[in-house]
mmCIF file of C-alpha atoms in Angstrom:
data_model
loop_
_atom_site.group_PDB
_atom_site.id
_atom_site.type_symbol
_atom_site.label_atom_id
_atom_site.label_comp_id
_atom_site.label_asym_id
_atom_site.label_seq_id
_atom_site.Cartn_x
_atom_site.Cartn_y
_atom_site.Cartn_z
ATOM 1 C CA MET C 1 -24.389 85.914 89.007
ATOM 2 C CA GLU C 2 -25.058 82.571 87.375
ATOM 3 C CA LEU C 3 -23.609 81.560 84.040
ATOM 4 C CA LYS C 4 -25.873 82.870 81.317
ATOM 5 C CA GLN C 5 -26.659 80.175 78.805
ATOM 6 C CA SER C 6 -26.542 82.657 75.926
ATOM 7 C CA HIS C 7 -22.860 83.319 76.688
ATOM 8 C CA SER C 8 -22.047 79.684 77.419
ATOM 9 C CA VAL C 9 -21.727 76.431 75.536
ATOM 10 C CA ARG C 10 -22.841 73.066 76.870
ATOM 11 C CA LEU C 11 -19.993 70.558 76.849
ATOM 12 C CA ASN C 12 -20.536 66.929 75.875
ATOM 13 C CA ASP C 13 -20.544 65.960 79.576
ATOM 14 C CA GLY C 14 -23.393 68.378 80.346
ATOM 15 C CA HIS C 15 -21.405 71.158 82.029
ATOM 16 C CA LEU C 16 -21.609 74.763 80.828
ATOM 17 C CA MET C 17 -18.471 76.615 79.701
ATOM 18 C CA PRO C 18 -18.434 80.389 79.091
ATOM 19 C CA THR C 19 -17.767 81.232 75.449
ATOM 20 C CA LEU C 20 -15.314 84.024 76.333
ATOM 21 C CA GLY C 21 -12.377 83.288 78.604
ATOM 22 C CA PHE C 22 -9.572 85.211 80.271
ATOM 23 C CA GLY C 23 -6.034 83.925 79.650
ATOM 24 C CA THR C 24 -3.449 84.168 82.438
ATOM 25 C CA TYR C 25 -0.177 83.323 80.642
ATOM 26 C CA ALA C 26 2.560 85.931 81.007
ATOM 27 C CA PRO C 27 6.176 86.083 79.781
ATOM 28 C CA ASP C 28 8.938 85.355 82.289
ATOM 29 C CA HIS C 29 9.798 89.041 82.720
ATOM 30 C CA THR C 30 6.259 89.891 83.883
ATOM 31 C CA PRO C 31 5.896 89.893 87.707
ATOM 32 C CA LYS C 32 3.625 87.035 88.809
ATOM 33 C CA SER C 33 1.577 89.493 90.864
ATOM 34 C CA LYS C 34 0.354 91.033 87.585
ATOM 35 C CA ALA C 35 -1.546 87.843 86.792
ATOM 36 C CA GLY C 36 -3.420 88.096 90.074
ATOM 37 C CA GLU C 37 -4.209 91.790 89.638
ATOM 38 C CA ALA C 38 -5.418 91.229 86.069
ATOM 39 C CA THR C 39 -7.573 88.270 87.122
ATOM 40 C CA LYS C 40 -9.372 90.446 89.668
ATOM 41 C CA VAL C 41 -10.007 93.103 87.023
ATOM 42 C CA ALA C 42 -11.240 90.438 84.604
ATOM 43 C CA ILE C 43 -13.724 89.076 87.152
ATOM 44 C CA ASP C 44 -14.935 92.587 87.972
ATOM 45 C CA VAL C 45 -15.460 93.260 84.252
ATOM 46 C CA GLY C 46 -17.498 90.077 83.812
ATOM 47 C CA PHE C 47 -15.122 87.288 82.771
ATOM 48 C CA ARG C 48 -16.058 84.008 84.416
ATOM 49 C CA ASP C 49 -13.855 81.593 82.431
ATOM 50 C CA ILE C 50 -10.293 81.756 83.800
ATOM 51 C CA ASP C 51 -7.765 79.836 81.716
ATOM 52 C CA ALA C 52 -4.571 78.904 83.524
ATOM 53 C CA ALA C 53 -1.900 76.192 83.673
ATOM 54 C CA PHE C 54 0.779 74.701 85.902
ATOM 55 C CA PHE C 55 3.309 75.705 83.219
ATOM 56 C CA TYR C 56 2.447 79.398 83.662
ATOM 57 C CA GLN C 57 3.806 79.234 87.229
ATOM 58 C CA ASN C 58 1.317 81.780 88.564
ATOM 59 C CA GLU C 59 -1.594 79.657 89.830
ATOM 60 C CA GLU C 60 -0.962 80.761 93.403
ATOM 61 C CA GLU C 61 -1.537 84.403 92.422
ATOM 62 C CA VAL C 62 -4.513 83.596 90.182
ATOM 63 C CA GLY C 63 -6.096 81.405 92.859
ATOM 64 C CA LYS C 64 -5.670 84.158 95.456
ATOM 65 C CA ALA C 65 -7.387 86.624 93.109
ATOM 66 C CA ILE C 66 -10.345 84.273 92.589
ATOM 67 C CA ARG C 67 -10.692 83.646 96.324
ATOM 68 C CA GLU C 68 -10.619 87.386 97.026
ATOM 69 C CA LYS C 69 -13.427 88.009 94.515
ATOM 70 C CA ILE C 70 -15.427 85.211 96.152
ATOM 71 C CA ALA C 71 -14.764 86.648 99.611
ATOM 72 C CA ASP C 72 -15.893 90.162 98.622
ATOM 73 C CA GLY C 73 -19.148 88.809 97.183
ATOM 74 C CA THR C 74 -18.423 89.592 93.518
ATOM 75 C CA VAL C 75 -18.821 85.914 92.555
ATOM 76 C CA LYS C 76 -19.505 82.507 94.037
ATOM 77 C CA ARG C 77 -17.201 79.582 93.339
ATOM 78 C CA GLU C 78 -19.813 78.021 91.062
ATOM 79 C CA ASP C 79 -19.833 81.182 88.914
ATOM 80 C CA ILE C 80 -16.171 80.672 87.990
ATOM 81 C CA PHE C 81 -15.101 78.208 85.303
ATOM 82 C CA TYR C 82 -11.434 77.483 86.048
ATOM 83 C CA THR C 83 -9.214 75.600 83.602
ATOM 84 C CA THR C 84 -5.809 74.185 84.418
ATOM 85 C CA LYS C 85 -3.547 72.022 82.291
ATOM 86 C CA LEU C 86 -1.493 68.867 82.768
ATOM 87 C CA TRP C 87 2.082 69.741 81.896
ATOM 88 C CA THR C 88 4.044 67.325 79.735
ATOM 89 C CA THR C 89 6.459 66.178 82.450
ATOM 90 C CA PHE C 90 3.517 64.615 84.326
ATOM 91 C CA PHE C 91 2.141 62.337 81.594
ATOM 92 C CA ARG C 92 2.987 59.084 83.358
ATOM 93 C CA PRO C 93 -0.366 57.935 84.749
ATOM 94 C CA GLU C 94 0.834 57.775 88.358
ATOM 95 C CA LEU C 95 1.838 61.475 88.134
ATOM 96 C CA VAL C 96 -1.428 62.859 86.722
ATOM 97 C CA ARG C 97 -3.531 63.097 89.885
ATOM 98 C CA PRO C 98 -0.643 64.440 92.022
ATOM 99 C CA ALA C 99 -0.086 67.125 89.351
ATOM 100 C CA LEU C 100 -3.718 68.224 89.574
ATOM 101 C CA GLU C 101 -3.634 68.102 93.376
ATOM 102 C CA ARG C 102 -0.539 70.294 93.265
ATOM 103 C CA SER C 103 -2.422 72.917 91.251
ATOM 104 C CA LEU C 104 -5.403 72.685 93.618
ATOM 105 C CA LYS C 105 -3.097 73.254 96.577
ATOM 106 C CA LYS C 106 -1.627 76.366 94.938
ATOM 107 C CA LEU C 107 -5.122 77.596 94.086
ATOM 108 C CA GLN C 108 -6.563 76.607 97.482
ATOM 109 C CA LEU C 109 -9.624 75.302 95.653
ATOM 110 C CA ASP C 110 -11.388 71.953 96.049
ATOM 111 C CA TYR C 111 -11.823 71.306 92.332
ATOM 112 C CA VAL C 112 -11.222 72.763 88.895
ATOM 113 C CA ASP C 113 -13.858 72.955 86.198
ATOM 114 C CA LEU C 114 -11.649 71.743 83.375
ATOM 115 C CA PHE C 115 -8.396 69.771 83.362
ATOM 116 C CA ILE C 116 -6.746 69.389 79.967
ATOM 117 C CA ILE C 117 -3.605 67.826 78.520
ATOM 118 C CA HIS C 118 -1.452 70.873 77.700
ATOM 119 C CA ASN C 119 0.089 69.360 74.582
ATOM 120 C CA PRO C 120 0.712 65.821 73.335
ATOM 121 C CA LEU C 121 4.511 65.817 73.699
ATOM 122 C CA ALA C 122 5.532 63.793 76.746
ATOM 123 C CA MET C 123 8.761 65.017 78.323
ATOM 124 C CA LYS C 124 11.072 63.478 80.904
ATOM 125 C CA SER C 125 9.440 63.354 84.326
ATOM 126 C CA GLY C 126 10.821 65.631 87.017
ATOM 127 C CA GLU C 127 10.753 69.166 88.354
ATOM 128 C CA GLU C 128 12.281 70.794 85.271
ATOM 129 C CA LEU C 129 9.539 72.332 83.134
ATOM 130 C CA LEU C 130 11.666 71.917 80.000
ATOM 131 C CA PRO C 131 14.172 69.112 80.672
ATOM 132 C CA ARG C 132 17.163 69.371 78.346
ATOM 133 C CA ASP C 133 20.213 67.258 77.595
ATOM 134 C CA ALA C 134 23.805 68.509 77.462
ATOM 135 C CA SER C 135 23.237 69.783 73.919
ATOM 136 C CA GLY C 136 20.259 71.834 74.975
ATOM 137 C CA ASN C 137 17.687 69.584 73.327
ATOM 138 C CA ILE C 138 14.421 68.739 75.077
ATOM 139 C CA ILE C 139 14.413 65.245 76.610
ATOM 140 C CA PHE C 140 11.224 63.500 75.549
ATOM 141 C CA ASP C 141 9.551 60.530 77.176
ATOM 142 C CA THR C 142 7.531 57.667 75.746
ATOM 143 C CA VAL C 143 4.117 57.524 77.384
ATOM 144 C CA ASP C 144 0.960 56.034 75.912
ATOM 145 C CA LEU C 145 -1.595 58.854 75.694
ATOM 146 C CA HIS C 146 -4.314 56.267 76.386
ATOM 147 C CA ASP C 147 -2.822 55.708 79.838
ATOM 148 C CA THR C 148 -2.577 59.454 80.482
ATOM 149 C CA TRP C 149 -6.190 59.918 79.402
ATOM 150 C CA GLU C 150 -7.382 57.133 81.727
ATOM 151 C CA ALA C 151 -5.682 58.946 84.587
ATOM 152 C CA LEU C 152 -7.580 62.144 83.668
ATOM 153 C CA GLU C 153 -10.826 60.150 83.652
ATOM 154 C CA LYS C 154 -10.044 59.002 87.201
ATOM 155 C CA CYS C 155 -9.510 62.628 88.265
ATOM 156 C CA LYS C 156 -12.999 63.413 86.966
ATOM 157 C CA ASP C 157 -14.457 60.410 88.793
ATOM 158 C CA ALA C 158 -12.729 61.564 91.986
ATOM 159 C CA GLY C 159 -14.410 64.981 91.736
ATOM 160 C CA LEU C 160 -11.130 66.859 91.378
ATOM 161 C CA THR C 161 -12.256 68.217 88.008
ATOM 162 C CA LYS C 162 -15.701 68.492 86.473
ATOM 163 C CA SER C 163 -14.580 68.130 82.859
ATOM 164 C CA ILE C 164 -11.519 66.897 80.973
ATOM 165 C CA GLY C 165 -10.110 67.791 77.588
ATOM 166 C CA VAL C 166 -7.011 68.301 75.471
ATOM 167 C CA SER C 167 -4.944 71.078 73.914
ATOM 168 C CA ASN C 168 -2.832 71.276 70.764
ATOM 169 C CA PHE C 169 -4.220 68.006 69.402
ATOM 170 C CA ASN C 170 -4.674 67.498 65.675
ATOM 171 C CA ARG C 171 -7.389 65.297 64.181
ATOM 172 C CA LYS C 172 -5.201 62.182 64.265
ATOM 173 C CA LEU C 173 -4.496 62.584 67.978
ATOM 174 C CA LEU C 174 -8.149 63.304 68.767
ATOM 175 C CA GLU C 175 -9.087 60.087 66.959
ATOM 176 C CA LEU C 176 -6.455 58.252 69.000
ATOM 177 C CA ILE C 177 -8.369 59.199 72.159
ATOM 178 C CA LEU C 178 -11.865 58.816 70.671
ATOM 179 C CA ASN C 179 -11.063 55.316 69.397
ATOM 180 C CA LYS C 180 -9.474 54.188 72.662
ATOM 181 C CA PRO C 181 -10.876 50.810 73.792
ATOM 182 C CA GLY C 182 -12.914 51.276 76.952
ATOM 183 C CA LEU C 183 -13.099 55.068 76.605
ATOM 184 C CA LYS C 184 -15.152 56.395 79.517
ATOM 185 C CA TYR C 185 -15.249 60.121 78.730
ATOM 186 C CA LYS C 186 -14.682 61.911 75.439
ATOM 187 C CA PRO C 187 -12.555 65.065 75.490
ATOM 188 C CA THR C 188 -14.939 67.978 76.026
ATOM 189 C CA CYS C 189 -12.687 70.440 74.221
ATOM 190 C CA ASN C 190 -9.522 70.940 72.214
ATOM 191 C CA GLN C 191 -7.656 74.194 72.866
ATOM 192 C CA VAL C 192 -5.511 75.287 69.916
ATOM 193 C CA GLU C 193 -3.942 78.354 68.364
ATOM 194 C CA CYS C 194 -6.698 79.907 66.262
ATOM 195 C CA HIS C 195 -7.055 83.354 64.670
ATOM 196 C CA PRO C 196 -7.832 84.816 61.224
ATOM 197 C CA TYR C 197 -4.389 83.844 59.879
ATOM 198 C CA LEU C 198 -4.873 80.257 61.164
ATOM 199 C CA ASN C 199 -8.616 79.677 61.283
ATOM 200 C CA GLN C 200 -8.436 75.895 61.826
ATOM 201 C CA SER C 201 -11.568 75.416 59.685
ATOM 202 C CA LYS C 202 -10.999 71.688 59.052
ATOM 203 C CA LEU C 203 -10.207 70.943 62.684
ATOM 204 C CA LEU C 204 -13.226 72.999 63.775
ATOM 205 C CA GLU C 205 -15.478 71.032 61.437
ATOM 206 C CA PHE C 206 -14.128 67.742 62.785
ATOM 207 C CA CYS C 207 -14.498 68.828 66.422
ATOM 208 C CA LYS C 208 -18.088 69.922 65.824
ATOM 209 C CA SER C 209 -18.851 66.542 64.232
ATOM 210 C CA LYS C 210 -17.635 64.835 67.434
ATOM 211 C CA ASN C 211 -19.318 67.313 69.823
ATOM 212 C CA ILE C 212 -15.934 68.596 70.985
ATOM 213 C CA VAL C 213 -15.658 72.342 71.615
ATOM 214 C CA LEU C 214 -12.763 74.126 69.914
ATOM 215 C CA VAL C 215 -11.140 76.702 72.213
ATOM 216 C CA ALA C 216 -9.007 79.402 70.570
ATOM 217 C CA TYR C 217 -5.835 80.755 72.126
ATOM 218 C CA SER C 218 -3.692 83.520 70.585
ATOM 219 C CA ALA C 219 -6.961 84.734 69.074
ATOM 220 C CA MET C 220 -5.539 88.238 68.649
ATOM 221 C CA ALA C 221 -1.889 87.149 68.336
ATOM 222 C CA SER C 222 -1.051 90.230 70.404
ATOM 223 C CA HIS C 223 1.637 88.891 72.736
ATOM 224 C CA ARG C 224 5.152 89.086 71.325
ATOM 225 C CA ASP C 225 6.999 86.773 73.723
ATOM 226 C CA PRO C 226 10.317 86.044 71.924
ATOM 227 C CA ASN C 227 10.482 82.626 73.614
ATOM 228 C CA TRP C 228 7.479 81.449 71.596
ATOM 229 C CA MET C 229 7.124 83.858 68.699
ATOM 230 C CA ASP C 230 9.286 85.059 65.842
ATOM 231 C CA PRO C 231 9.683 88.829 66.384
ATOM 232 C CA ASP C 232 9.298 89.312 62.618
ATOM 233 C CA SER C 233 5.814 87.767 62.648
ATOM 234 C CA PRO C 234 3.101 89.964 61.108
ATOM 235 C CA TYR C 235 0.913 92.022 63.443
ATOM 236 C CA LEU C 236 -2.542 90.499 63.070
ATOM 237 C CA LEU C 237 -4.303 93.532 64.531
ATOM 238 C CA GLU C 238 -2.717 95.733 61.844
ATOM 239 C CA GLU C 239 -4.414 93.642 59.148
ATOM 240 C CA PRO C 240 -6.265 96.118 56.852
ATOM 241 C CA THR C 241 -9.329 93.881 56.507
ATOM 242 C CA LEU C 242 -9.765 93.662 60.279
ATOM 243 C CA LYS C 243 -9.198 97.402 60.665
ATOM 244 C CA SER C 244 -11.761 98.178 57.974
ATOM 245 C CA ILE C 245 -14.417 95.918 59.529
ATOM 246 C CA ALA C 246 -13.614 97.324 62.972
ATOM 247 C CA LYS C 247 -14.069 100.893 61.727
ATOM 248 C CA LYS C 248 -17.437 99.999 60.178
ATOM 249 C CA HIS C 249 -18.691 98.650 63.529
ATOM 250 C CA SER C 250 -16.951 101.330 65.646
ATOM 251 C CA ARG C 251 -14.932 98.586 67.322
ATOM 252 C CA SER C 252 -11.263 97.653 67.656
ATOM 253 C CA PRO C 253 -9.578 95.031 65.450
ATOM 254 C CA GLY C 254 -9.121 92.918 68.590
ATOM 255 C CA GLN C 255 -12.841 92.950 69.317
ATOM 256 C CA VAL C 256 -13.526 91.910 65.723
ATOM 257 C CA ALA C 257 -11.022 89.026 66.001
ATOM 258 C CA LEU C 258 -12.763 87.811 69.183
ATOM 259 C CA ARG C 259 -16.283 88.232 67.776
ATOM 260 C CA TYR C 260 -15.257 86.285 64.663
ATOM 261 C CA GLN C 261 -14.528 83.228 66.806
ATOM 262 C CA LEU C 262 -17.734 83.524 68.828
ATOM 263 C CA GLN C 263 -19.841 83.562 65.668
ATOM 264 C CA ARG C 264 -18.057 80.427 64.406
ATOM 265 C CA GLY C 265 -19.049 78.549 67.558
ATOM 266 C CA VAL C 266 -15.539 78.700 69.007
ATOM 267 C CA VAL C 267 -14.839 79.416 72.681
ATOM 268 C CA VAL C 268 -12.259 82.192 72.620
ATOM 269 C CA LEU C 269 -9.612 83.262 75.143
ATOM 270 C CA ALA C 270 -8.558 86.886 75.495
ATOM 271 C CA LYS C 271 -5.316 87.702 77.290
ATOM 272 C CA SER C 272 -4.271 91.123 78.462
ATOM 273 C CA PHE C 273 -2.971 92.540 81.731
ATOM 274 C CA SER C 274 -4.057 96.082 80.782
ATOM 275 C CA GLU C 275 -7.259 97.176 82.549
ATOM 276 C CA LYS C 276 -8.381 99.132 79.478
ATOM 277 C CA ARG C 277 -7.834 96.140 77.163
ATOM 278 C CA ILE C 278 -9.476 93.673 79.567
ATOM 279 C CA LYS C 279 -12.604 95.832 79.598
ATOM 280 C CA GLU C 280 -12.498 96.242 75.819
ATOM 281 C CA ASN C 281 -12.063 92.501 75.249
ATOM 282 C CA PHE C 282 -15.271 91.779 77.151
ATOM 283 C CA GLN C 283 -17.333 94.134 74.985
ATOM 284 C CA VAL C 284 -17.985 91.609 72.224
ATOM 285 C CA PHE C 285 -21.548 90.483 72.930
ATOM 286 C CA ASP C 286 -23.357 93.619 71.803
ATOM 287 C CA PHE C 287 -22.514 93.710 68.098
ATOM 288 C CA GLU C 288 -22.602 91.214 65.247
ATOM 289 C CA LEU C 289 -20.437 90.689 62.185
ATOM 290 C CA THR C 290 -22.305 90.373 58.884
ATOM 291 C CA PRO C 291 -21.984 87.278 56.684
ATOM 292 C CA GLU C 292 -19.830 89.424 54.382
ATOM 293 C CA ASP C 293 -17.573 90.350 57.310
ATOM 294 C CA MET C 294 -17.213 86.698 58.272
ATOM 295 C CA GLN C 295 -16.408 85.706 54.683
ATOM 296 C CA ALA C 296 -13.796 88.455 54.396
ATOM 297 C CA ILE C 297 -12.117 87.326 57.637
ATOM 298 C CA ASP C 298 -12.264 83.683 56.503
ATOM 299 C CA GLY C 299 -10.328 84.823 53.435
ATOM 300 C CA LEU C 300 -7.419 85.979 55.582
ATOM 301 C CA ASN C 301 -6.432 82.404 56.476
ATOM 302 C CA ARG C 302 -2.848 81.585 55.528
ATOM 303 C CA ASN C 303 -2.195 78.669 57.915
ATOM 304 C CA PHE C 304 0.306 80.852 59.757
ATOM 305 C CA ARG C 305 1.301 79.874 63.284
ATOM 306 C CA TYR C 306 2.529 82.424 65.806
ATOM 307 C CA ALA C 307 3.311 79.879 68.529
ATOM 308 C CA ASN C 308 6.752 78.506 67.814
ATOM 309 C CA LEU C 309 7.398 75.778 70.377
ATOM 310 C CA ASN C 310 11.139 75.572 70.038
ATOM 311 C CA PHE C 311 11.515 71.879 70.831
ATOM 312 C CA SER C 312 14.240 69.787 69.270
ATOM 313 C CA GLY C 313 13.017 66.255 68.972
ATOM 314 C CA PRO C 314 12.389 63.375 66.589
ATOM 315 C CA PRO C 315 10.583 64.449 63.375
ATOM 316 C CA ASP C 316 7.661 62.122 64.100
ATOM 317 C CA ILE C 317 6.944 64.053 67.301
ATOM 318 C CA TYR C 318 6.760 67.278 65.299
ATOM 319 C CA LEU C 319 4.399 65.661 62.828
ATOM 320 C CA MET C 320 2.125 64.600 65.682
ATOM 321 C CA TYR C 321 1.993 68.123 67.013
ATOM 322 C CA ILE C 322 1.627 70.137 63.823
#
């Protein structure tokens, strides 16, 4: 099955990216094998965009699942759009390509489709995912993002990735890359937290003006990982407006939250390890929200973030990220 253009978006480098993706992040207490099992279900259901990362520590399992679905004839490699991310301890330019090659080795794939900077906060190089000092504070590093980006460009030139992009960048940081002297490739996308309570309308408008695709994670805000989310955070899918619109369309609030992003021109990631939910999350191409529905969901925005990256660092680093 080839990528259908109607369910894909053309990136600024010419490659096609599916508009609905499957997220593979799981909390620490979830067995890594679950990510592999869920990935196989997702591919069987119809997902072709698989969003992963070195930081998730399950690329071996996800890669095995993809290879098994290729081996059994469900898909060809070119049908799959695989994203991995450069973790923040590998921002020094000499570490970028080895980091990607490390992911490729775990995946046992020759290339990825998209390689993105996971977030703009450089941390101390080394094997620790979250290097901390004696007080428990994250140890940051000073690395010029221009140098990191050049190293990503070289990975694209080497054929290790087809496209390159960023994640968790605000407008100021995007402009930092776009205005880089000698820029060879623009970021194709910017993956950020995005849902009805944080609709990122200004950032979306800016990205569209620069032909950069906005990719939404936490689109349903359904995971409650205490490492990254305040347990007292509101349950998005219990929002009365979403429930009312869902009832009108005979859909679930989650499906409405996903469809909302698709109709805004946002690529959206859906994450679940439940077979029932994975199937449900893919059923978003056969109904349409009305302009009134879209306006009502727009009205839910409260600039509320679920992802709470508990890093202790200089205030200016926070300002860059937020």
